[in-house]
PDB file of C-alpha atoms in Angstrom:
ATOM      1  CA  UNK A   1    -128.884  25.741-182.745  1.00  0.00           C
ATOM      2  CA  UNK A   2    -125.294  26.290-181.334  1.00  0.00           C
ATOM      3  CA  UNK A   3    -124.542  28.892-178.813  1.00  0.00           C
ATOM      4  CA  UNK A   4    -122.157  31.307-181.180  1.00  0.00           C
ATOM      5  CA  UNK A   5    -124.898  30.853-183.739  1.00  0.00           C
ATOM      6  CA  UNK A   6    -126.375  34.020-181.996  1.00  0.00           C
ATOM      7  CA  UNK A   7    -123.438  36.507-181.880  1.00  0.00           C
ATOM      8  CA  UNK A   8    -122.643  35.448-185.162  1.00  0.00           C
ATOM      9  CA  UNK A   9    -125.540  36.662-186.374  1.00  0.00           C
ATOM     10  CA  UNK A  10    -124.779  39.705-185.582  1.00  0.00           C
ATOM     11  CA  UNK A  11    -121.293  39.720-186.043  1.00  0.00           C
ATOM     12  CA  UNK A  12    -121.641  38.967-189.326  1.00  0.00           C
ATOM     13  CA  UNK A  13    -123.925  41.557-190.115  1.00  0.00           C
ATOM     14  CA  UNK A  14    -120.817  44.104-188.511  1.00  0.00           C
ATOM     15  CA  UNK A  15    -117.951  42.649-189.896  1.00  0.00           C
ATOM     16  CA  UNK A  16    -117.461  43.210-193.811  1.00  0.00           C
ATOM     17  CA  UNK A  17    -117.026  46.494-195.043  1.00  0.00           C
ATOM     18  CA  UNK A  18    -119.780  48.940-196.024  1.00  0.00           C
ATOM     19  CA  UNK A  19    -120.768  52.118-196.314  1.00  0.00           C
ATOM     20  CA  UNK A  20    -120.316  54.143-192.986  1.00  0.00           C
ATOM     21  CA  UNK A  21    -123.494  55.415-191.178  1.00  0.00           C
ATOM     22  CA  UNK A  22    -124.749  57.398-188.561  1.00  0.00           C
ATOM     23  CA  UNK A  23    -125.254  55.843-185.196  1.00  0.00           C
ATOM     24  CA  UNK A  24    -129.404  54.625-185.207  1.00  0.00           C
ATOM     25  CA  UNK A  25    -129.807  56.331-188.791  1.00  0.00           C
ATOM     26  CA  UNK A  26    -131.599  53.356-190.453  1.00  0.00           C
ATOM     27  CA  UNK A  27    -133.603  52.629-186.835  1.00  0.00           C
ATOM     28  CA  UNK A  28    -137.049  53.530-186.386  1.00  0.00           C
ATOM     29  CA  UNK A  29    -137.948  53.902-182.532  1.00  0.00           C
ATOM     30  CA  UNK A  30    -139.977  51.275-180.973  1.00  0.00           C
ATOM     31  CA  UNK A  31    -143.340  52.233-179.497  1.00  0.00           C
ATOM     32  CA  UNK A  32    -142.314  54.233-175.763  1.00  0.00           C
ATOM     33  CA  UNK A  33    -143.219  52.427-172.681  1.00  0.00           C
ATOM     34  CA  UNK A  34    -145.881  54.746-171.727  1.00  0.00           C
ATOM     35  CA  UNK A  35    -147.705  53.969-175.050  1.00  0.00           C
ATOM     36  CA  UNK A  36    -148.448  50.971-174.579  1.00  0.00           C
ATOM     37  CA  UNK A  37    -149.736  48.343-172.315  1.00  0.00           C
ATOM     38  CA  UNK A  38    -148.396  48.624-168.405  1.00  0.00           C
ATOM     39  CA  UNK A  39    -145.750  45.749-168.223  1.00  0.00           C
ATOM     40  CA  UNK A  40    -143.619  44.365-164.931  1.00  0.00           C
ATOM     41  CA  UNK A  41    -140.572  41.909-166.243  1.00  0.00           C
ATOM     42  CA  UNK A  42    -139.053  40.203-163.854  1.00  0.00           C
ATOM     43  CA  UNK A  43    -137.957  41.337-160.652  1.00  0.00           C
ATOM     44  CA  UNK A  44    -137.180  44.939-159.171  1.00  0.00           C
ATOM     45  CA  UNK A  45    -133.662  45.180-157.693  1.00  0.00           C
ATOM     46  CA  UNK A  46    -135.128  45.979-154.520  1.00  0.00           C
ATOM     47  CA  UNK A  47    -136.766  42.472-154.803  1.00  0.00           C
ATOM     48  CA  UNK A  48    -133.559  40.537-155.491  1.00  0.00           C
ATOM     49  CA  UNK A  49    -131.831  41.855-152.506  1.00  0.00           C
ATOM     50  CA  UNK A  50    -134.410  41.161-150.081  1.00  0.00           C
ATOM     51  CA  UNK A  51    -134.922  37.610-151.047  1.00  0.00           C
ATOM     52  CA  UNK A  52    -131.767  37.206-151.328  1.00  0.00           C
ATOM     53  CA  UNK A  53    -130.523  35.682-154.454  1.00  0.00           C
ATOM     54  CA  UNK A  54    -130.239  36.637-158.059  1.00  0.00           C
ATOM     55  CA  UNK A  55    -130.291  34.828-161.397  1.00  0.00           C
ATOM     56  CA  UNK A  56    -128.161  34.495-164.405  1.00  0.00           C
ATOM     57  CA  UNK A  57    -128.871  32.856-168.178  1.00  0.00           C
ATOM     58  CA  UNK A  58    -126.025  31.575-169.237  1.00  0.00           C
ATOM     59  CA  UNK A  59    -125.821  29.574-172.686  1.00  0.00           C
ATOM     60  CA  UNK A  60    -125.282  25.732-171.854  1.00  0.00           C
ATOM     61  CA  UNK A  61    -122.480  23.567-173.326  1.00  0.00           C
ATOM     62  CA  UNK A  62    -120.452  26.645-173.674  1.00  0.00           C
ATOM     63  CA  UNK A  63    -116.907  25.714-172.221  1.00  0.00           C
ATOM     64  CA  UNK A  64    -114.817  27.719-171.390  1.00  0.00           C
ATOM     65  CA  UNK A  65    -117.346  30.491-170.284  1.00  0.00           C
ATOM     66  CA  UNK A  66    -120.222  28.314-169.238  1.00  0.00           C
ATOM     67  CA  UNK A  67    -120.551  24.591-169.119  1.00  0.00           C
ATOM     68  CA  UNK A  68    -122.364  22.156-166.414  1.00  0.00           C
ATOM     69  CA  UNK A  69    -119.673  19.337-164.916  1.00  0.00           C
ATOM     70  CA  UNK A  70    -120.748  16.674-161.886  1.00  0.00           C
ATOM     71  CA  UNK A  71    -123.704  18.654-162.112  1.00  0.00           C
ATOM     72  CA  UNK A  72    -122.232  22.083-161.156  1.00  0.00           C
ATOM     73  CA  UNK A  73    -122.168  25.331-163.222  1.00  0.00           C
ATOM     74  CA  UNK A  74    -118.497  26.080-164.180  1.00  0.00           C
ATOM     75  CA  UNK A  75    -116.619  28.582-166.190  1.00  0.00           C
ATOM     76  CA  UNK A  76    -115.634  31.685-166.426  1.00  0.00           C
ATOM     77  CA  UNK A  77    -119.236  33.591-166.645  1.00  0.00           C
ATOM     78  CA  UNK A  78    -120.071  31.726-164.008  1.00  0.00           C
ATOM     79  CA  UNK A  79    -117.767  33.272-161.893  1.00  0.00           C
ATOM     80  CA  UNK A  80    -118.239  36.231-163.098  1.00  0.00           C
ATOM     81  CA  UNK A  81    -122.171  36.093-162.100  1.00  0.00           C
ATOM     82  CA  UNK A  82    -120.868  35.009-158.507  1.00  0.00           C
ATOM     83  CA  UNK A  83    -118.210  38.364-158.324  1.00  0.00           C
ATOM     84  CA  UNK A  84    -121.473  39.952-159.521  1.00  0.00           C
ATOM     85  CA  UNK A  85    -123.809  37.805-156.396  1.00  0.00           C
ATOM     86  CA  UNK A  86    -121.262  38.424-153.854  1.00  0.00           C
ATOM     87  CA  UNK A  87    -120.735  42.617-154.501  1.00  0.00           C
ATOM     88  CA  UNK A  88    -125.026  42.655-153.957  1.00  0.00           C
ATOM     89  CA  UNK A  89    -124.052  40.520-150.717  1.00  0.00           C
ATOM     90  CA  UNK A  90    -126.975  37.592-152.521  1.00  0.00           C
ATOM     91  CA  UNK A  91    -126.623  34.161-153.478  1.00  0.00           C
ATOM     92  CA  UNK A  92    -126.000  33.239-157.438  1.00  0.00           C
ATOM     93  CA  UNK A  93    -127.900  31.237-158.991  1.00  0.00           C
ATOM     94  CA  UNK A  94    -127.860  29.831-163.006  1.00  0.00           C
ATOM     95  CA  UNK A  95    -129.883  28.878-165.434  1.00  0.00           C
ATOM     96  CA  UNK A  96    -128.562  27.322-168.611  1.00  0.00           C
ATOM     97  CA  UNK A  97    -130.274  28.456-171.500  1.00  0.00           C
ATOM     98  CA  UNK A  98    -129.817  27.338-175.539  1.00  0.00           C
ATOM     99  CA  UNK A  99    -129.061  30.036-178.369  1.00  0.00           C
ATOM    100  CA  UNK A 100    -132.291  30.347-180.139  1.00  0.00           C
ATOM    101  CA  UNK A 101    -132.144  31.593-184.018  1.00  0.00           C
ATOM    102  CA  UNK A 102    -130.388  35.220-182.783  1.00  0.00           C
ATOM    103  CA  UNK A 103    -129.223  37.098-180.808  1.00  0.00           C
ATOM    104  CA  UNK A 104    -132.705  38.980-180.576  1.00  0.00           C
ATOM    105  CA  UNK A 105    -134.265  36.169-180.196  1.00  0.00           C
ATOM    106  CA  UNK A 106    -132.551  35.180-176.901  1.00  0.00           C
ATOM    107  CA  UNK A 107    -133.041  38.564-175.601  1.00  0.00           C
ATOM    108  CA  UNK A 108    -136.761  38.514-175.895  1.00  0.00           C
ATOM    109  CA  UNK A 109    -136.765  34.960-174.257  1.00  0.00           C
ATOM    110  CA  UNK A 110    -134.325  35.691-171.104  1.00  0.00           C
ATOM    111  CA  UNK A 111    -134.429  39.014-171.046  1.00  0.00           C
ATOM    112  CA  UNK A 112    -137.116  41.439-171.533  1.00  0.00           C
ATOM    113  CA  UNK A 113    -140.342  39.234-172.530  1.00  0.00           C
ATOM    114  CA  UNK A 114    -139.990  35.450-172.133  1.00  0.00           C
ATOM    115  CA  UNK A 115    -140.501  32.451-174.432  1.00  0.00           C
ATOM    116  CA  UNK A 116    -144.481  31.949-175.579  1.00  0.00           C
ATOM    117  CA  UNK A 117    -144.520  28.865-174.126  1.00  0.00           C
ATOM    118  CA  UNK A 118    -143.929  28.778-170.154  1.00  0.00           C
ATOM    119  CA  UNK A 119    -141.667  31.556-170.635  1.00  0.00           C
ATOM    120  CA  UNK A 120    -139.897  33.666-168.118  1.00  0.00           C
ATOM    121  CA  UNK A 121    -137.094  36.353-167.749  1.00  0.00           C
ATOM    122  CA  UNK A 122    -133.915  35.910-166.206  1.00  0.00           C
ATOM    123  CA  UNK A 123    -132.354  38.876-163.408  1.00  0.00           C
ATOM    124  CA  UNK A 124    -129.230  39.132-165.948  1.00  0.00           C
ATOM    125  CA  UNK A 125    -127.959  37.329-169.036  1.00  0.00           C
ATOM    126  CA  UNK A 126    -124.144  37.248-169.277  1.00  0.00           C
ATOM    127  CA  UNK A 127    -121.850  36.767-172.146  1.00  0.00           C
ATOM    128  CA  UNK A 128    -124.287  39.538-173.785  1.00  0.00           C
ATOM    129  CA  UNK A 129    -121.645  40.745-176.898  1.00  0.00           C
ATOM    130  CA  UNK A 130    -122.048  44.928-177.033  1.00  0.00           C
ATOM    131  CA  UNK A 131    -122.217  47.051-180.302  1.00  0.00           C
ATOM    132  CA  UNK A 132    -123.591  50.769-180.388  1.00  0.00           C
ATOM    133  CA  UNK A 133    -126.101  49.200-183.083  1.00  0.00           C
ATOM    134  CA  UNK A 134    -127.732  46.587-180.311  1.00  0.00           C
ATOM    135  CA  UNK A 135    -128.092  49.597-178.208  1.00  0.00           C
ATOM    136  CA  UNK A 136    -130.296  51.314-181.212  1.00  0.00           C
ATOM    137  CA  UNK A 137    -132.108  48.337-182.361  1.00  0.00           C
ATOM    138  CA  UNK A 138    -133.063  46.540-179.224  1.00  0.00           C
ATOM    139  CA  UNK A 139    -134.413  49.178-177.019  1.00  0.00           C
ATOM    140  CA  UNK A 140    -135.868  46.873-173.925  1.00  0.00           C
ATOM    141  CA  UNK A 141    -132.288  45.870-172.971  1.00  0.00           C
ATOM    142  CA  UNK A 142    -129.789  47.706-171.229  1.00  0.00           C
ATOM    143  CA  UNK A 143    -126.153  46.513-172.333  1.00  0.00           C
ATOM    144  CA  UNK A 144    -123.390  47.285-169.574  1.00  0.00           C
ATOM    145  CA  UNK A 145    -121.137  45.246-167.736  1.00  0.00           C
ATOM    146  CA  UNK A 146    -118.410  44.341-169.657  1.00  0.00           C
ATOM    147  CA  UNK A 147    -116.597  42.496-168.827  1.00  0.00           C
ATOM    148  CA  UNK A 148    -113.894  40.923-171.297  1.00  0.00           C
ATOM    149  CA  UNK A 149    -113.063  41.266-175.065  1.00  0.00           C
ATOM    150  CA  UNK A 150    -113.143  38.297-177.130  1.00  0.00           C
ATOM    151  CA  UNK A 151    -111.427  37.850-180.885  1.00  0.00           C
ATOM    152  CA  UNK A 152    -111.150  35.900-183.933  1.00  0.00           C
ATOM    153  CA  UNK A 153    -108.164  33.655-184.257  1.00  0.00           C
ATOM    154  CA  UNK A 154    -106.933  30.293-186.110  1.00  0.00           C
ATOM    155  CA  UNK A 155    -105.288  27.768-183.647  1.00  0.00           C
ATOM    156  CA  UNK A 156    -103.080  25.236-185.722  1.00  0.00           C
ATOM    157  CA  UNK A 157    -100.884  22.004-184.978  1.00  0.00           C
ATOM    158  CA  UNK A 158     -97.261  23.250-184.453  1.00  0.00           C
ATOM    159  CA  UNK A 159     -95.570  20.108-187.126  1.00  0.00           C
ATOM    160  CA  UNK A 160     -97.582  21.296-189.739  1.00  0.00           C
ATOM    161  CA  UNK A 161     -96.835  25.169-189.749  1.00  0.00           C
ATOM    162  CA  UNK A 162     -93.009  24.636-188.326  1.00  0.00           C
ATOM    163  CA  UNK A 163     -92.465  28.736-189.264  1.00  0.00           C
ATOM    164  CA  UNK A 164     -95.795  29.560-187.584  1.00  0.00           C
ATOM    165  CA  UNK A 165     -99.328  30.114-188.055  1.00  0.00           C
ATOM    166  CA  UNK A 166    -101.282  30.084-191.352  1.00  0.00           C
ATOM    167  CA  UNK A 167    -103.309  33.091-192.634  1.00  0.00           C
ATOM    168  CA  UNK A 168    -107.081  32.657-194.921  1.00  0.00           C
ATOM    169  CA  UNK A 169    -104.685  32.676-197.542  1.00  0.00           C
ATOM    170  CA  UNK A 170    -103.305  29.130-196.723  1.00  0.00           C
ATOM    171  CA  UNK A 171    -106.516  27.687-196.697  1.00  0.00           C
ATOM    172  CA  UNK A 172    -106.918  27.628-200.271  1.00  0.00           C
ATOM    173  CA  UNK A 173    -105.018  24.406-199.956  1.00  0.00           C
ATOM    174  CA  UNK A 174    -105.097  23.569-196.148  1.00  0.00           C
ATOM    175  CA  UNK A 175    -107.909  21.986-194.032  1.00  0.00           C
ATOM    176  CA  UNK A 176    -109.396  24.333-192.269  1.00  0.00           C
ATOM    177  CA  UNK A 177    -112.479  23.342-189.400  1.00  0.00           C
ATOM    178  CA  UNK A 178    -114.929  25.420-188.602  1.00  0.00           C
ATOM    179  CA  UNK A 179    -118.318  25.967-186.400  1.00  0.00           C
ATOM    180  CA  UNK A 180    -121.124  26.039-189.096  1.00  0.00           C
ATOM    181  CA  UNK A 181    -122.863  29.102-190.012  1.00  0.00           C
ATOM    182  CA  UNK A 182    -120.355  31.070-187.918  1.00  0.00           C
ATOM    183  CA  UNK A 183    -118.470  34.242-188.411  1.00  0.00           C
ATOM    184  CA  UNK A 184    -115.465  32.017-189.361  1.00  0.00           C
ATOM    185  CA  UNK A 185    -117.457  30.199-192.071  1.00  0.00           C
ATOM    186  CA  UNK A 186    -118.787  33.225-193.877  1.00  0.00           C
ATOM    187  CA  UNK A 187    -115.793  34.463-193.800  1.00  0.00           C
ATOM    188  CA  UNK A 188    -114.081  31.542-195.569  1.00  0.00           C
ATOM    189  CA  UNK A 189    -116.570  31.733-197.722  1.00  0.00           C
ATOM    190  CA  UNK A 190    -115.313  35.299-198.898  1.00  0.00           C
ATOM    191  CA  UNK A 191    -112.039  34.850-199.403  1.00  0.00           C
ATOM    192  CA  UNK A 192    -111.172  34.272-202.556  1.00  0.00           C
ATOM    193  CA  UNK A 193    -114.669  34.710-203.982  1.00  0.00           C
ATOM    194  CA  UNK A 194    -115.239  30.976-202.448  1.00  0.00           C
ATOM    195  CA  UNK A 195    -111.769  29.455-203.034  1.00  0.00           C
ATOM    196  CA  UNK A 196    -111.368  28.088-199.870  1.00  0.00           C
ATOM    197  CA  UNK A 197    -114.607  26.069-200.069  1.00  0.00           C
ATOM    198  CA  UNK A 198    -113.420  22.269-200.232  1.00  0.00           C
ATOM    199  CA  UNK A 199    -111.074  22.965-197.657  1.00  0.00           C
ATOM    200  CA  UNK A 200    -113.564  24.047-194.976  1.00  0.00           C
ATOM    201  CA  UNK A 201    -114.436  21.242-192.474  1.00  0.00           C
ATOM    202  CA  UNK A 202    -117.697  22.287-190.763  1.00  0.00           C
ATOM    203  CA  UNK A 203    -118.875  21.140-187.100  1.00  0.00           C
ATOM    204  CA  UNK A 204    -122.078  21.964-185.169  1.00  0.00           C
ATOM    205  CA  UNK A 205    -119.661  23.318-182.176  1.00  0.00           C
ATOM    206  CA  UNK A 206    -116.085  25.350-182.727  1.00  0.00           C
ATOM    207  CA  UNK A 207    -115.209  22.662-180.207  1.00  0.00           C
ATOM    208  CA  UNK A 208    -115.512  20.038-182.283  1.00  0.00           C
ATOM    209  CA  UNK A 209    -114.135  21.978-184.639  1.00  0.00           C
ATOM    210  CA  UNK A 210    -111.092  22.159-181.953  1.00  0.00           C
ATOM    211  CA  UNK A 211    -111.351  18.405-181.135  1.00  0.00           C
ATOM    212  CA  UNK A 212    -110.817  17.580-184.872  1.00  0.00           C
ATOM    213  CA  UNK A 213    -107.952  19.840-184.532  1.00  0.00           C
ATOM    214  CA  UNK A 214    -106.280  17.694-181.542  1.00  0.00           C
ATOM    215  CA  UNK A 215    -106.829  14.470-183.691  1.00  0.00           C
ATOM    216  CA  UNK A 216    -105.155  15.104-186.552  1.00  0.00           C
ATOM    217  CA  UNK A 217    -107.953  15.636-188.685  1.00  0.00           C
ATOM    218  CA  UNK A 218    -107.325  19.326-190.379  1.00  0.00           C
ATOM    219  CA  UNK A 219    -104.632  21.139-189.516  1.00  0.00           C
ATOM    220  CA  UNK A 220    -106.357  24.147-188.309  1.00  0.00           C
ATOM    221  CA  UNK A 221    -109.481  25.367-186.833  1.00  0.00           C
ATOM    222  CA  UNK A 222    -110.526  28.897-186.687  1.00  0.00           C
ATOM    223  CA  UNK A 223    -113.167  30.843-184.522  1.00  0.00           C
ATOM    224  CA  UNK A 224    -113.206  32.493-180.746  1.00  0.00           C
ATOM    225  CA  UNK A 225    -110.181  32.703-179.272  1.00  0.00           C
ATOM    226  CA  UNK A 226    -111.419  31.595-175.780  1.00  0.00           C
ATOM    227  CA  UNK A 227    -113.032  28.801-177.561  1.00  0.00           C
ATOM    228  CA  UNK A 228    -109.839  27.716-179.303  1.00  0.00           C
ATOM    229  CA  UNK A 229    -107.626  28.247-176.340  1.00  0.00           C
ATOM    230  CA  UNK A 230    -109.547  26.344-174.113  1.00  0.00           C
ATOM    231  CA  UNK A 231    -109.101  23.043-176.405  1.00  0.00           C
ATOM    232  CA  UNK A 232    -105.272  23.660-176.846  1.00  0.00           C
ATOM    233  CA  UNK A 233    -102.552  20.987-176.490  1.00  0.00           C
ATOM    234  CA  UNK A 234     -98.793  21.545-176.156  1.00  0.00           C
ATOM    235  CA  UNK A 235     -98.693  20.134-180.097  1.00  0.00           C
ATOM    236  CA  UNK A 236    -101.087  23.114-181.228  1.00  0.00           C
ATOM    237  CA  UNK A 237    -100.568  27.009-180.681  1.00  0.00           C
ATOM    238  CA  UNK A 238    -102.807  30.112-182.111  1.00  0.00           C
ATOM    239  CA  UNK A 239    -102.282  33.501-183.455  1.00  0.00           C
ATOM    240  CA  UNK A 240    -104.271  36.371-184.694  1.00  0.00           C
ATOM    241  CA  UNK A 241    -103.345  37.174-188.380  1.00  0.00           C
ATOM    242  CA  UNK A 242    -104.579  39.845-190.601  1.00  0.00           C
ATOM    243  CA  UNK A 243    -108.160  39.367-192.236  1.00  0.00           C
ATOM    244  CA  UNK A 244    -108.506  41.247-195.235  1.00  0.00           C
ATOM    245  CA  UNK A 245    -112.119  42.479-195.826  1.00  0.00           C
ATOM    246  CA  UNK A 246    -113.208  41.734-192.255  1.00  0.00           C
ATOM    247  CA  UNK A 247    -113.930  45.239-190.220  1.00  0.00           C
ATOM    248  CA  UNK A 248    -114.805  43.182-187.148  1.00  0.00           C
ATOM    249  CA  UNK A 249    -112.966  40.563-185.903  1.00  0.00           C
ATOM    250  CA  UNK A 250    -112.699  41.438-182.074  1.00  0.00           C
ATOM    251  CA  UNK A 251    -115.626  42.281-179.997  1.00  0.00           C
ATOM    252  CA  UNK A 252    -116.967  42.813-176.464  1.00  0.00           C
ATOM    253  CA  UNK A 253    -119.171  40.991-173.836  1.00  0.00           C
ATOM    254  CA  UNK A 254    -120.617  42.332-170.823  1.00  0.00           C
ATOM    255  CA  UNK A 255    -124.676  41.806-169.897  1.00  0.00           C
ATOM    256  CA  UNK A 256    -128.234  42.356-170.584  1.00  0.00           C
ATOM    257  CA  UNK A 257    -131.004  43.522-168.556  1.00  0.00           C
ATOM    258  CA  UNK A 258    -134.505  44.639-169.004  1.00  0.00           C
ATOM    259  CA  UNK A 259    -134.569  48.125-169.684  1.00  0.00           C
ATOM    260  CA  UNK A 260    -136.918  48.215-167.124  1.00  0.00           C
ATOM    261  CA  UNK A 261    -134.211  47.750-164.115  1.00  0.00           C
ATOM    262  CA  UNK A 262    -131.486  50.182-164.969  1.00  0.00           C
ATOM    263  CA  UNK A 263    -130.885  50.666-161.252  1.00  0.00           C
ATOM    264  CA  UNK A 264    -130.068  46.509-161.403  1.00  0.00           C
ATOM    265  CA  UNK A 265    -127.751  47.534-164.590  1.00  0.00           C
ATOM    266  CA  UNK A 266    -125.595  50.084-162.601  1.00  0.00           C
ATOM    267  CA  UNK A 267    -125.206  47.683-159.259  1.00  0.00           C
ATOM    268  CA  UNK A 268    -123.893  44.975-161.678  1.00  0.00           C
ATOM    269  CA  UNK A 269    -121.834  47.495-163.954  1.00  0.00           C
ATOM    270  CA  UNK A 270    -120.224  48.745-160.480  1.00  0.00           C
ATOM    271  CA  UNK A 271    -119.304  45.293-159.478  1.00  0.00           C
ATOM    272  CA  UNK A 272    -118.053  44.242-162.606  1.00  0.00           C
ATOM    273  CA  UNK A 273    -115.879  48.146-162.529  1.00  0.00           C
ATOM    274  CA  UNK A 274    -114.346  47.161-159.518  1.00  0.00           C
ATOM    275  CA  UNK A 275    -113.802  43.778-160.132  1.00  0.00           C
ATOM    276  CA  UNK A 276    -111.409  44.861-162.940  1.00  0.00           C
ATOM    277  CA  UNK A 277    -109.701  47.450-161.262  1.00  0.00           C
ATOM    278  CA  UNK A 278    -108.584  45.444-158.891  1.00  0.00           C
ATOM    279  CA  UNK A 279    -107.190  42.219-160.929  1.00  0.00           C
ATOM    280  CA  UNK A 280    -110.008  39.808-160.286  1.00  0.00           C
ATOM    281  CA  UNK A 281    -111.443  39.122-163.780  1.00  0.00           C
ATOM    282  CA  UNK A 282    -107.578  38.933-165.266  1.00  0.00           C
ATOM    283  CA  UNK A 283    -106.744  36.577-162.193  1.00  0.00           C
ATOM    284  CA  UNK A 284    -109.839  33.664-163.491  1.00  0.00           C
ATOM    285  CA  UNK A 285    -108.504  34.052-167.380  1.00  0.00           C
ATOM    286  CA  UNK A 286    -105.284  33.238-166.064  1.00  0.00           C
ATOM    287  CA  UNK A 287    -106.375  30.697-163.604  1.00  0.00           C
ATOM    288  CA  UNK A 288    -108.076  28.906-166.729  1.00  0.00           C
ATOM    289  CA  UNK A 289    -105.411  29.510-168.734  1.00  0.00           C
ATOM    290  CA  UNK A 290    -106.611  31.227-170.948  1.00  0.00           C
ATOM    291  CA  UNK A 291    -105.933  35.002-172.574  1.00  0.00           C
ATOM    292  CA  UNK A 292    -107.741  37.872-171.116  1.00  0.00           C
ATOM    293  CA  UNK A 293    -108.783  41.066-173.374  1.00  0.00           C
ATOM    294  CA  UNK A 294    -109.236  43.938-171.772  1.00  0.00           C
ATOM    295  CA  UNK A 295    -113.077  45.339-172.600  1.00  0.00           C
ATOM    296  CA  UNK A 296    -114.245  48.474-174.476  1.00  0.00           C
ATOM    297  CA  UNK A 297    -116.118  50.192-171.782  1.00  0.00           C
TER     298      UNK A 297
END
């Protein structure tokens, strides 16, 4: 299971038009906390300050937010977890985690319940995307913290599109790679009631889908614009066109924690405040070269 394969499940579910709705209107509340069983997930914030360190999940293999090299975490939600460790005054620490079949499902596992099988919870899980509708549908998690924006975009080799980038539209008769099963895909998919199909190139990662990019083997790839930018050469360059149909292409990421710890949730939502008031989250996009998107907060 790749790592996007759980925001894209609900991104998907977001982005194509429908009929508008009320916030939580088709969400039947979960059984209250003191109606059931007496739980204690994880550990109190008090806790994490006096020993003295604090965890994040962060999805593995996930360059350029969070990737392992020489055996050290690097990226930029790693050091965003350390701006986080070093506002509590505590030491970071990471765990790498893999996407499971959703994004629920990765919440229950790091989160708020842990996997059945030697499972435990993580302190915070970063790169967490936000919608109203999580906020309704998942009530053991508190969503704060963001942090960046992230978008849909189509990188593309420079010789081939000379007058700039292609829209959907081209890829009707241009190659096209994309992650499998990813917003990208579906949306593909759409256009054109499936006209587009032989021209998709699918890869289990959106950077491979990059990689074939770089070698020449389609002559675009389509998907997260960190993703994409990250895997840029100087014989490639990206845009954002139009999508016609698609209601969400851009979206937010901040993190989860168990609802549990709110007073956690407004230490790290603090840090991460002042950390973009002052410049230092737009300073490591830039250092890694890559575009930073101001958050919905």
């Amino acid at each position: 299971m790749t790592r996007l394969f759980a925001l894209t499940s609900l991104l998907a579910g977001l982005a194509f038009a429908g009929p508008a709705l009320a916030r939580c209107e088709d969400y039947v509340p979960q059984p209250k906390p003191q109606n059931t069983f007496a739980q204690d997930i994880g550990r109190e914030f008090d806790r994490i300050i006096d020993e003295g360190w604090i965890e994040f999940a962060v999805y593995e293999d996930f360059a350029p937010w969070s990737v392992e090299t020489g055996g050290q975490p690097v990226g930029i939600d790693i050091e965003i977890g350390r701006i986080i460790a070093d506002d509590l005054g505590v030491e970071a620490r990471f765990r790498f985690v893999q996407a499971g079949e959703n994004l629920d499902t990765d919440l229950m596992n790091y989160v708020w319940k842990g996997a059945v099988v030697n499972g435990r919870v993580s302190d915070v899980m970063l790169h967490a995307p936000y919608d109203s509708e999580l906020t309704c549908r998942i009530e053991q998690v508190v969503f704060t913290g963001q942090y960046a924006g992230e978008e849909l975009a189509i990188a593309f080799d420079r010789a081939a599109y000379p007058d700039g980038g292609p829209t959907p539209a081209y890829f009707r008769y241009d190659t096209v790679a994309v992650e499998n099963d990813s917003l990208s895909d579906f949306y593909l998919a759409s256009v054109g009631r499936g006209a587009v199909g032989d021209k998709v190139h699918r890869f289990p990662t959106t950077e491979a889908a990059m990689t074939a990019l770089v070698a020449g083997e389609v002559m675009a790839a389509m998907g997260p614009r960190g993703v994409l930018e990250a895997g840029l050469t100087e014989a490639q360059d990206i845009h954002v066109p139009p999508y016609p149909g698609l209601v969400r292409s851009r979206w937010t990421v901040g993190v989860a924690i168990n609802h549990q710890h709110r007073d956690l949730g407004y230490a790290v939502d603090y840090a991460i405040e002042k950390a973009l008031a002052d410049g230092r989250i737009e300073a490591l996009f830039e250092a890694h070269g890559l575009t930073f998107l101001p958050p919905d907060r």
